[in-house]
Coordinates of C-alpha atoms in Angstrom, one line a residue:
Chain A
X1 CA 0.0 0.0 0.0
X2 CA 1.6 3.2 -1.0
X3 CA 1.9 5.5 1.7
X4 CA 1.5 9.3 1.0
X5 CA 2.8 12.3 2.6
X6 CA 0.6 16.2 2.0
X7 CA 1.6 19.6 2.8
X8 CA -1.4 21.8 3.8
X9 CA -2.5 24.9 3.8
X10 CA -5.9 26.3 5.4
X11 CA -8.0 29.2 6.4
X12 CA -9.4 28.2 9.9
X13 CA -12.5 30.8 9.7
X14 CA -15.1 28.2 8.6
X15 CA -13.6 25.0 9.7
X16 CA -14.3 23.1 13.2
X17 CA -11.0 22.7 13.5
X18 CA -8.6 19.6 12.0
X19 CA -10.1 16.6 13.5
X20 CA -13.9 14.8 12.5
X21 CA -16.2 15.2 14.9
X22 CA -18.0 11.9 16.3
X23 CA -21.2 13.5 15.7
X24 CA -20.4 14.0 12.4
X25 CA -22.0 17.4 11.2
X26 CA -19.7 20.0 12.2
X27 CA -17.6 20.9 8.8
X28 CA -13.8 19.9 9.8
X29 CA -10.3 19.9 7.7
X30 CA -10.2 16.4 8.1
X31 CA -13.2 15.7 6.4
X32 CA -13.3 17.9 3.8
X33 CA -9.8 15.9 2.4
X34 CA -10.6 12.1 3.6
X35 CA -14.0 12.5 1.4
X36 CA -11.8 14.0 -1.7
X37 CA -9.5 11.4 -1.1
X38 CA -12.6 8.8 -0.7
X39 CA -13.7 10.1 -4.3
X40 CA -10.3 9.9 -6.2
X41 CA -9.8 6.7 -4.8
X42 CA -13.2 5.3 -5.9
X43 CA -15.3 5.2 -2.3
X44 CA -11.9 3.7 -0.4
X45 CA -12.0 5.1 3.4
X46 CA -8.9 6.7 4.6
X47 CA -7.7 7.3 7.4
X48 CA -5.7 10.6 7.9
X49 CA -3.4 11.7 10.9
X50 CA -2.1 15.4 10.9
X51 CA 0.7 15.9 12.6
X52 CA -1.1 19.3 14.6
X53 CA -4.9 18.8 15.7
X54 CA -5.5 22.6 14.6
X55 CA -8.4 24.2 17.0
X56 CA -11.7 25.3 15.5
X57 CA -10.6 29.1 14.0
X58 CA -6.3 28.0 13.7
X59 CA -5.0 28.3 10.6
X60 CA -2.5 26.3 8.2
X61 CA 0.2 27.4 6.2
X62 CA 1.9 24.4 6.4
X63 CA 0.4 21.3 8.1
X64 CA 1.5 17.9 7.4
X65 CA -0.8 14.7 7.2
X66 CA -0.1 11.4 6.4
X67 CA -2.2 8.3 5.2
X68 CA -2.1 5.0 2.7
X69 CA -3.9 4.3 -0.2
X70 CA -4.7 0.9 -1.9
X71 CA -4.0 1.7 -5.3
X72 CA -1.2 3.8 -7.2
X73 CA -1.4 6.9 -7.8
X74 CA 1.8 9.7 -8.9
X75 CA 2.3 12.4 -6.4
X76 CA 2.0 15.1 -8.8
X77 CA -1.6 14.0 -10.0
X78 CA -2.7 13.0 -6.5
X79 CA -2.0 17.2 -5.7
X80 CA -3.9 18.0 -8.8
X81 CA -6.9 16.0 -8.4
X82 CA -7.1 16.8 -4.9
X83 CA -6.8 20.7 -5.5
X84 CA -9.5 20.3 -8.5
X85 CA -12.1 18.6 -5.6
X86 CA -11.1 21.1 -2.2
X87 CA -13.0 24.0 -1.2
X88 CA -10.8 27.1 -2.1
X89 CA -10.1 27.5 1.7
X90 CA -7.8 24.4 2.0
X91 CA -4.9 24.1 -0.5
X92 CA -2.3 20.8 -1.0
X93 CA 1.2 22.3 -1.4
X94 CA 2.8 19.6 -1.7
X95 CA 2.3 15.5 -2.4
X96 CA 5.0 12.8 -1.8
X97 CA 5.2 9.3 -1.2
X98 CA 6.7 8.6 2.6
X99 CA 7.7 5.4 3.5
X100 CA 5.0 3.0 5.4
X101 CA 6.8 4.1 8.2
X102 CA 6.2 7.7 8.2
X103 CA 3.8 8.9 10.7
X104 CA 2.8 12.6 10.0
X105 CA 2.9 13.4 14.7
X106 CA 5.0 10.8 15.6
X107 CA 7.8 11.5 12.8
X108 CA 7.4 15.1 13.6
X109 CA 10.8 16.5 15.2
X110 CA 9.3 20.1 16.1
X111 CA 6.5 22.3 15.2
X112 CA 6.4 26.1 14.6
X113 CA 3.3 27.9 15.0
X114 CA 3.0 31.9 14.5
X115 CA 0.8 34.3 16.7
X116 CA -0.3 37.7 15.3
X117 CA -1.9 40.0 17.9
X118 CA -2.8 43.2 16.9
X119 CA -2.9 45.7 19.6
X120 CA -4.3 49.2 20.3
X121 CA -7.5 50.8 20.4
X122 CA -9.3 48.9 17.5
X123 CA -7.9 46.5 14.7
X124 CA -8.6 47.2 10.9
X125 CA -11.2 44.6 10.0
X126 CA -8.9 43.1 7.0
X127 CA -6.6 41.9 9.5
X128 CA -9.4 40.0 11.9
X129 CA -9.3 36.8 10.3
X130 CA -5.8 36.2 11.1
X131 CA -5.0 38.2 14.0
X132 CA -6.1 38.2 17.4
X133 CA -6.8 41.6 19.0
X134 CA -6.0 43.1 22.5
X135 CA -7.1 47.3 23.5
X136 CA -3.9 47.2 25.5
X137 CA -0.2 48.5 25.0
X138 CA 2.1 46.1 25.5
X139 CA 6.2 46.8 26.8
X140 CA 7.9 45.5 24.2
X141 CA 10.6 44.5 26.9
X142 CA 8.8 42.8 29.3
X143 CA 6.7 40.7 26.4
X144 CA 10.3 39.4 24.9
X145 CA 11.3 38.5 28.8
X146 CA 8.4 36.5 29.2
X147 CA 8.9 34.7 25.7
X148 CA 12.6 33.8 27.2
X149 CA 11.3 32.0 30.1
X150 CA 9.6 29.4 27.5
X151 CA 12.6 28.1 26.3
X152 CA 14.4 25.1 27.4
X153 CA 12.4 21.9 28.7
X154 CA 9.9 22.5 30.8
X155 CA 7.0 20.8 32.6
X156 CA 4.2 23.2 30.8
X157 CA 0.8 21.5 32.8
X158 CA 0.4 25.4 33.4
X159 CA -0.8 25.7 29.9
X160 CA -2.4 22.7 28.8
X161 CA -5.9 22.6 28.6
X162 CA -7.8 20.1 30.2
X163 CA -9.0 17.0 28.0
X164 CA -5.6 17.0 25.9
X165 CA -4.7 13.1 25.7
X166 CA -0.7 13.7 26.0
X167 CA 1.1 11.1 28.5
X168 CA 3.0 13.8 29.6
X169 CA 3.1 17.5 29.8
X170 CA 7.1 17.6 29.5
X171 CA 7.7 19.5 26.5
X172 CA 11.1 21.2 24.8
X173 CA 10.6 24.5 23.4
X174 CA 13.7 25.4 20.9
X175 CA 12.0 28.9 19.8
X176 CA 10.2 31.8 21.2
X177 CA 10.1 35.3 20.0
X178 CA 8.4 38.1 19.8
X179 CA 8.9 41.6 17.8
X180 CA 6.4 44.1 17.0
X181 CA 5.4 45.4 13.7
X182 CA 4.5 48.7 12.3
X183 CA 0.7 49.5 11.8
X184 CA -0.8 49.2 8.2
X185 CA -3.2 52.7 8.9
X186 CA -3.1 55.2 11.3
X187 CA -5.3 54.5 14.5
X188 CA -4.3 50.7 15.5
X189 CA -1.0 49.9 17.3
X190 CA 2.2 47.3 16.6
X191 CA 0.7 44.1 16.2
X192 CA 2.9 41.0 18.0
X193 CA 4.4 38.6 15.9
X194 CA 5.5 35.5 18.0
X195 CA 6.9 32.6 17.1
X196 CA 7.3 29.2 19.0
X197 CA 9.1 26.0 18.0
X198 CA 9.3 23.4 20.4
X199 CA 9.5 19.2 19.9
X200 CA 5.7 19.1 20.7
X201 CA 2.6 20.8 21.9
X202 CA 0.2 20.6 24.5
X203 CA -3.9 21.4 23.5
X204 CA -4.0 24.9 23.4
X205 CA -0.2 25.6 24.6
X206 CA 0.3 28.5 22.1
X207 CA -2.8 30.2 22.8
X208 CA -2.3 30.2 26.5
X209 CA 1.9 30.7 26.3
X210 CA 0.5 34.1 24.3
X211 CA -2.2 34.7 27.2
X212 CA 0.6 34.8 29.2
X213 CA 3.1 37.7 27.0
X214 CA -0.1 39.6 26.8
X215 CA -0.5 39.7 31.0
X216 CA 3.1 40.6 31.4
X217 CA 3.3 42.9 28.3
X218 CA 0.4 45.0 29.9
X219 CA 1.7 44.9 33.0
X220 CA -1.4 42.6 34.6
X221 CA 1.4 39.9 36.0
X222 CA 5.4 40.8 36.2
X223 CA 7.8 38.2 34.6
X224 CA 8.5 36.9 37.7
X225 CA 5.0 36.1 38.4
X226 CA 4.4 34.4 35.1
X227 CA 7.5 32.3 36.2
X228 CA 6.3 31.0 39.2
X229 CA 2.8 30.1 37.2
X230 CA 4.8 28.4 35.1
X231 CA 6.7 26.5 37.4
X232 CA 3.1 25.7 39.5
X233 CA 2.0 23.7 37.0
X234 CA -1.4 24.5 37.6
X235 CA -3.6 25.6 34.6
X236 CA -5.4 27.9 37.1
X237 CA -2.6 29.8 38.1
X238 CA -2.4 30.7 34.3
X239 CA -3.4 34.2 32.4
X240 CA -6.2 33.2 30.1
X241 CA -5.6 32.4 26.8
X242 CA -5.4 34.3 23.2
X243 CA -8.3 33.7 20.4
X244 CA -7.8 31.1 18.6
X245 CA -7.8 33.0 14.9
X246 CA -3.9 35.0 15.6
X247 CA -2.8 31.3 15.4
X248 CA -1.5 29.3 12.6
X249 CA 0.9 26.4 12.2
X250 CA 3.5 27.8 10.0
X251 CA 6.1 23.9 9.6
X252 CA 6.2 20.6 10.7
X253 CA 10.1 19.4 10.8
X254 CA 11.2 15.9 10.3
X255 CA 14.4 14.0 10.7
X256 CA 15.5 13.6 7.2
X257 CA 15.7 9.4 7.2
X258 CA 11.8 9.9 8.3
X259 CA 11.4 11.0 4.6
X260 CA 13.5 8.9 2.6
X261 CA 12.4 6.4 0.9
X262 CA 14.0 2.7 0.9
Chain B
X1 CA -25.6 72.0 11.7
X2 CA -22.3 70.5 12.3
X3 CA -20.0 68.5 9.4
X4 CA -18.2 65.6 10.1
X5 CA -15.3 63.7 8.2
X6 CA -14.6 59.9 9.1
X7 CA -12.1 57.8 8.1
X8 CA -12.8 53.8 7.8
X9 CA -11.4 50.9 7.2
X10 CA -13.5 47.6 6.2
X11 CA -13.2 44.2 5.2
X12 CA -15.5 44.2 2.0
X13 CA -15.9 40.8 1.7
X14 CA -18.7 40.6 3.2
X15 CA -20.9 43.4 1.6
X16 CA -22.3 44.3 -1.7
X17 CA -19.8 47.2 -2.5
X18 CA -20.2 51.2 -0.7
X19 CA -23.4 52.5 -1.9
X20 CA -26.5 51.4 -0.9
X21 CA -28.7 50.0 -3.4
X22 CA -32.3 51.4 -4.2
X23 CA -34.0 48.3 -4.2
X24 CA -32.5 48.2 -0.1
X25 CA -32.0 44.2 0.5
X26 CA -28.3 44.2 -0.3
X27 CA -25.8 44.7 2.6
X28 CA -23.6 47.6 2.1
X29 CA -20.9 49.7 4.1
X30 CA -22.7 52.9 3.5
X31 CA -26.1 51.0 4.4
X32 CA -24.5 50.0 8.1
X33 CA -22.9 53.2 8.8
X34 CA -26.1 55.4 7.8
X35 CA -28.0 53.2 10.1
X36 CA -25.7 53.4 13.1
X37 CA -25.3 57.0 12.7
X38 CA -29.4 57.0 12.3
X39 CA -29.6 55.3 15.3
X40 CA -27.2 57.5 17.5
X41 CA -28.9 60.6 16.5
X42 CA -32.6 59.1 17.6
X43 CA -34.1 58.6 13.6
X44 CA -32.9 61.6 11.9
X45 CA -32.1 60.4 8.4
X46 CA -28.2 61.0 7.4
X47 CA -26.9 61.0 4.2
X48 CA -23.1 60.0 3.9
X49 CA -21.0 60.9 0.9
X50 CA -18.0 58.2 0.3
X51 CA -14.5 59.6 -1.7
X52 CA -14.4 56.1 -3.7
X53 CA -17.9 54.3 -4.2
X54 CA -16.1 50.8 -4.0
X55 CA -17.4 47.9 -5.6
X56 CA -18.7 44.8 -4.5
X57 CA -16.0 43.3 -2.9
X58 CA -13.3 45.7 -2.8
X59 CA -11.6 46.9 1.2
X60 CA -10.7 50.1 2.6
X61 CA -7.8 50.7 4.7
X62 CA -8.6 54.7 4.6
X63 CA -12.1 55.1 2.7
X64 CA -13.2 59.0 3.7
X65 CA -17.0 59.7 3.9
X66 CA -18.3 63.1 5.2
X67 CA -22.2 64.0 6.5
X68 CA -23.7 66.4 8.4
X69 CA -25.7 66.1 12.0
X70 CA -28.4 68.3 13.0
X71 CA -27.3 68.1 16.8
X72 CA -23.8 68.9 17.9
X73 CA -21.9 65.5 19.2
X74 CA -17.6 65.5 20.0
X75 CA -15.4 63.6 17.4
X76 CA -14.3 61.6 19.9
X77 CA -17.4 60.1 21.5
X78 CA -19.2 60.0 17.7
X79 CA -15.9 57.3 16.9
X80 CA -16.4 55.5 20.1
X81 CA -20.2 55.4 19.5
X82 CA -20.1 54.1 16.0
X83 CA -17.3 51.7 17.0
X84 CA -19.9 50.4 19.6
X85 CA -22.4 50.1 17.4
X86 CA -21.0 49.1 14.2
X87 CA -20.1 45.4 13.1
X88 CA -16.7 43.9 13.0
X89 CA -16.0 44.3 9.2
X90 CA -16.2 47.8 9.3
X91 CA -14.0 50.0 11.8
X92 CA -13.9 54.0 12.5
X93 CA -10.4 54.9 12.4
X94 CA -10.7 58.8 13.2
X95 CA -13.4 61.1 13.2
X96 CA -13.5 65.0 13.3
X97 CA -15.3 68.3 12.2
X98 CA -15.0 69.1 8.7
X99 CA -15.7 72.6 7.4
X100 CA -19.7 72.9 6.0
X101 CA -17.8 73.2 2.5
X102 CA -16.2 69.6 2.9
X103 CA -17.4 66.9 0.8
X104 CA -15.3 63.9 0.8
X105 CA -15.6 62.8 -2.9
X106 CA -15.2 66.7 -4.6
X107 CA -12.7 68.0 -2.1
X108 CA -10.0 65.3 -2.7
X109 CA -7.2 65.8 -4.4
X110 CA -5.8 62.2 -4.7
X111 CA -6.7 58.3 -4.0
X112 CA -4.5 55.3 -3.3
X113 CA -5.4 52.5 -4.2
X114 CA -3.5 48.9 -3.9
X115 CA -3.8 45.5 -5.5
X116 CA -2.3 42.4 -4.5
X117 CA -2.3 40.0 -6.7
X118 CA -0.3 36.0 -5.6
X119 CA 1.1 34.4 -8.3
X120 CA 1.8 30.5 -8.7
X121 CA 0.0 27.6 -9.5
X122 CA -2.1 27.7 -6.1
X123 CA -2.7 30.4 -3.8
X124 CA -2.5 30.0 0.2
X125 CA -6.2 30.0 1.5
X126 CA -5.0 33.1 4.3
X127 CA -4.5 34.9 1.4
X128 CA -7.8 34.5 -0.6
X129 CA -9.8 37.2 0.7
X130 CA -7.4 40.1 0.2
X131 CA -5.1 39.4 -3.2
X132 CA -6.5 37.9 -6.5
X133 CA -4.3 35.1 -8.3
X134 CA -3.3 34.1 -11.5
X135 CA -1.4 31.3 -12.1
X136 CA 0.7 32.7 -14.5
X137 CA 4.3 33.7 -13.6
X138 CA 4.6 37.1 -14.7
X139 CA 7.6 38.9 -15.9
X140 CA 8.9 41.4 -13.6
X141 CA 10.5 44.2 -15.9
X142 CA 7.4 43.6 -18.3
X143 CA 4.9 44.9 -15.6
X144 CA 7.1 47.1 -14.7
X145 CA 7.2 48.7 -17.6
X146 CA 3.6 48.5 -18.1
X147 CA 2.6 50.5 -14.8
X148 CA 4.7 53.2 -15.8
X149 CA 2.7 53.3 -19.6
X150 CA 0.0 54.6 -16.8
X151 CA 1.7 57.5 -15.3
X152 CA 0.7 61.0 -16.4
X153 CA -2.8 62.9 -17.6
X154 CA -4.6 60.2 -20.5
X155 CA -7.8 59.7 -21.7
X156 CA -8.3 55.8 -20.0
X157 CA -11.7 55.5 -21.8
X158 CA -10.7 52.2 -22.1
X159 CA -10.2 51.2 -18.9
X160 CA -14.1 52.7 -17.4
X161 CA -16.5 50.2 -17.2
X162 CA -19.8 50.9 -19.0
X163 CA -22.4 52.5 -16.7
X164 CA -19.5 54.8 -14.9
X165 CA -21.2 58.5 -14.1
X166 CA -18.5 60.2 -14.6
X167 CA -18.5 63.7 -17.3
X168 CA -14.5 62.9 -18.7
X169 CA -12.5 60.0 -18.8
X170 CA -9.5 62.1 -18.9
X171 CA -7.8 61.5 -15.3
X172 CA -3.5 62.0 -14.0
X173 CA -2.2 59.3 -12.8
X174 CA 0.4 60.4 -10.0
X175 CA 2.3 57.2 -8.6
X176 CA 1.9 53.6 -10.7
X177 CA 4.3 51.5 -9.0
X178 CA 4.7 47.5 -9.3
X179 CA 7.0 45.2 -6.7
X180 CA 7.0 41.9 -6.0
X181 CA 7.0 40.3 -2.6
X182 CA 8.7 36.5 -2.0
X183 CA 5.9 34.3 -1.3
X184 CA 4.7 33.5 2.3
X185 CA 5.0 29.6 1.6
X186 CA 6.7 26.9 -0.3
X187 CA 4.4 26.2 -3.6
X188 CA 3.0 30.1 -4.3
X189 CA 4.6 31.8 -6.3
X190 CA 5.7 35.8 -5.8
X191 CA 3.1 38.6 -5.4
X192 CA 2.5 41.5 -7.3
X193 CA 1.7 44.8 -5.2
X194 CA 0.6 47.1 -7.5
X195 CA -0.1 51.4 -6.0
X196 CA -1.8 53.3 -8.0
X197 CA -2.9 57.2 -7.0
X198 CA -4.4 59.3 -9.3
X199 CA -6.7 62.5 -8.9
X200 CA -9.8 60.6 -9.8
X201 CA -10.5 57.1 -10.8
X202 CA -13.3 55.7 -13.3
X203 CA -15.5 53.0 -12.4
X204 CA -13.6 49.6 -12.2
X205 CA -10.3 51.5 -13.2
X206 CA -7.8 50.3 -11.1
X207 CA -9.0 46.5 -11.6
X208 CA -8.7 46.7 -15.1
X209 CA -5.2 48.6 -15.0
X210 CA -4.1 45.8 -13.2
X211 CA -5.9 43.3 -15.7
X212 CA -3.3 44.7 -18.1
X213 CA -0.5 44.5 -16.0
X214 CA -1.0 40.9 -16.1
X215 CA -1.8 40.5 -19.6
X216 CA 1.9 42.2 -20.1
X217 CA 3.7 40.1 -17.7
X218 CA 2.4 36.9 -18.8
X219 CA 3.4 37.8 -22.4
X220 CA -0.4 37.7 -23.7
X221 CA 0.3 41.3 -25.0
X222 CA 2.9 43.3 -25.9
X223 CA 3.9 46.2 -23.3
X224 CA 3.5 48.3 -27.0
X225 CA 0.2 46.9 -27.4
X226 CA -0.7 47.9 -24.0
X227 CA 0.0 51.5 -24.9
X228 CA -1.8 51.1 -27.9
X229 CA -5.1 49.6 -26.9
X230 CA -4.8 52.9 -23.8
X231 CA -4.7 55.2 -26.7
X232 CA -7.3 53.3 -28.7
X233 CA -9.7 54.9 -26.0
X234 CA -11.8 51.5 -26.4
X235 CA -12.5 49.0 -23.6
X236 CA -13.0 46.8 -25.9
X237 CA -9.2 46.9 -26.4
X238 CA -8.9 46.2 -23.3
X239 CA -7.1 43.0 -21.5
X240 CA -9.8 41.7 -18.5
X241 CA -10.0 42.8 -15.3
X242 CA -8.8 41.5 -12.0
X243 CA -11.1 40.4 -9.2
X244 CA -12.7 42.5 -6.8
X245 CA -10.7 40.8 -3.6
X246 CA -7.5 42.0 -4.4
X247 CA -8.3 45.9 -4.4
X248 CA -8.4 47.8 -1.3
X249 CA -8.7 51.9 -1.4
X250 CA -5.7 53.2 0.9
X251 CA -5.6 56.6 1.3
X252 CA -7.2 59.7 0.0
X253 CA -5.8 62.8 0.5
X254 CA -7.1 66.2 0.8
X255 CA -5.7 70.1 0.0
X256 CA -5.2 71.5 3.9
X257 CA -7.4 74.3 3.1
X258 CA -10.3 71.9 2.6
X259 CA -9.9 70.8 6.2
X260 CA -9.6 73.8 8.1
X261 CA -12.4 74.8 10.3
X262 CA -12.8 78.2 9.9

């Protein structure tokens, strides 16, 4: 059975997140490309597995999935065919066979996701799709200290949300910044661009990690404070979390023998 | 009575262009904003005049209307009032007194408008409701070279659509600048960001500028035929326009004089 590898892209906005509901009627990522793939492939089910569960309102630009197929099919036309059947707001960048092996999450060496939170008294309504919002100024200083205490391996059971299914809430951040761009118009502030890498994540770890720059960047908590929530592991003791639509999973890494095929 | 000048910013996919049809069902920016501004000033009917009456589709970063109320209210507390009361997709950026002589279409001087157009065989879904695409590669010089056949006082008879209002066709074109920016994922291709500012535009100008931009950069036509089928004065000369989603009206810019309160 050949095994496939896709590179996606999405716009969360009218998706129920990644994963198929049990119920069945909510419109979800998942869905939308297991019954393409069910078409192309003549009424075959497959089974995909993403390596990031996006939340309902995340976006893509590059999320990785993997699954099997029982017949042959080239790479090339298995990313046409599929990008002739999607809905316009999910894309396939990219089609490759993987070997049997390959498991889109478990392969997966690190993940980067990208926050944008626009900040100031209102936020242009082109941007709201893609950007979180907050009224408040943020100290540019104090919001880059906070994203330095995230890096490094950490127990983060501060910012998992309940009903995640990881054994463990042990996770290795490699990455975490934040700068501030320019306005687009006159009248909203910087907007935050943060970045996180890190060898996994925990269910709505970005959102909340950004809750937390947000309380020490308006000065609600001081770094210090946000360390010792951190180090309580103890979702309660935790700022609450940004929307989900700032968030999007930018790249899935994998070690390169993951990829190759024998 | 006192005259006011706002500046807004919206997202337009979600209305039926600026101006508010006569037959009432459609939903329009000018439609949402004469109702909130009905609504604050307890039923009296206002009638907003727009600088660009943009089309079905088309954003605002910096869209300028002007109106006038029969009872006195602060520019501050009419922007935080409208804000309040206005959906999402469409924002008041700044609001202020305009002289009684103001009116926000007549008074300008000049317009921005942008385009972004993504390029490639498939475009990101993030991107969808604010650039266009082709999947053409287009040549860089050649649209360069075509933007600046735009520069300067023409007849662009053949770039107004049919039903346009206005007396001339004759308009300057100021600033006609094309870039391109490196894509935001693997698979896209470049994008084009096109600024145009002129002292007027026609009706569906700027889209079909751009719509030769492209025809030039893909090699469909000359950059001479361009200038020939500008000075044939003939839309039928004309390469198509681009869609509505990549055009958003920037700026527009007024004489000082015009905004002193006397």
């Amino acid at each position: 059975m050949p095994a496939f590898r896709l590179t996606l892209a999405y716009d969360g906005t009218g998706f129920e997140g990644w994963q198929s509901q049990s119920r069945g009627s909510a419109r979800t990522v998942q869905g939308e490309v297991e019954s393409a793939l069910r078409r192309l492939s003549g009424g075959e089910r497959v089974a995909l597995c993403a390596a990031g569960r996006t939340d309902s309102g995340v976006h893509a630009l590059g999320q990785v999935v993997s699954f099997s197929l029982d017949r042959g099919i080239q790479a090339g036309d298995l990313l046409r065919a599929l990008n002739g059947m999607l809905p316009h707001d999910v894309r396939v960048l990219e089609a490759a066979l993987a070997p049997e092996s390959f498991h889109a999450r478990r392969s997966a060496r690190s993940k980067l996701y990208r926050y944008l939170l626009d900040t100031g008294p209102l936020q242009l309504p082109t941007r709201r799709p893609w950007a979180g919002h907050t009224p408040w100024r943020l100290d540019e200083a104090r919001v880059r200290e906070a994203a330095g205490l995230y890096i490094g391996r950490h127990d983060f059971a501060s910012v998992a949300s309940a009903g995640g299914s990881a054994l463990t809430t042990i996770r290795t951040v490699t990455r975490s910044e934040a700068r501030f761009l320019e306005p687009e118009a006159p009248g909203p502030g910087p907007t935050l661009l943060y970045e996180v890498e890190a060898d996994g994540f925990l269910r709505r770890m970005v959102r909340s990690l950004v809750g937390g720059l947000v309380a020490a960047g308006r000065g609600a908590v001081s770094v210090a404070d946000l360390r010792r929530a951190l180090e309580a592991r103890d979702r309660r003791a935790w700022p609450p979390p940004a929307e989900a639509r700032g968030l999007a999973l930018v790249r899935v890494d994998y070690p390169p023998e993951a990829l190759v095929l024998r």
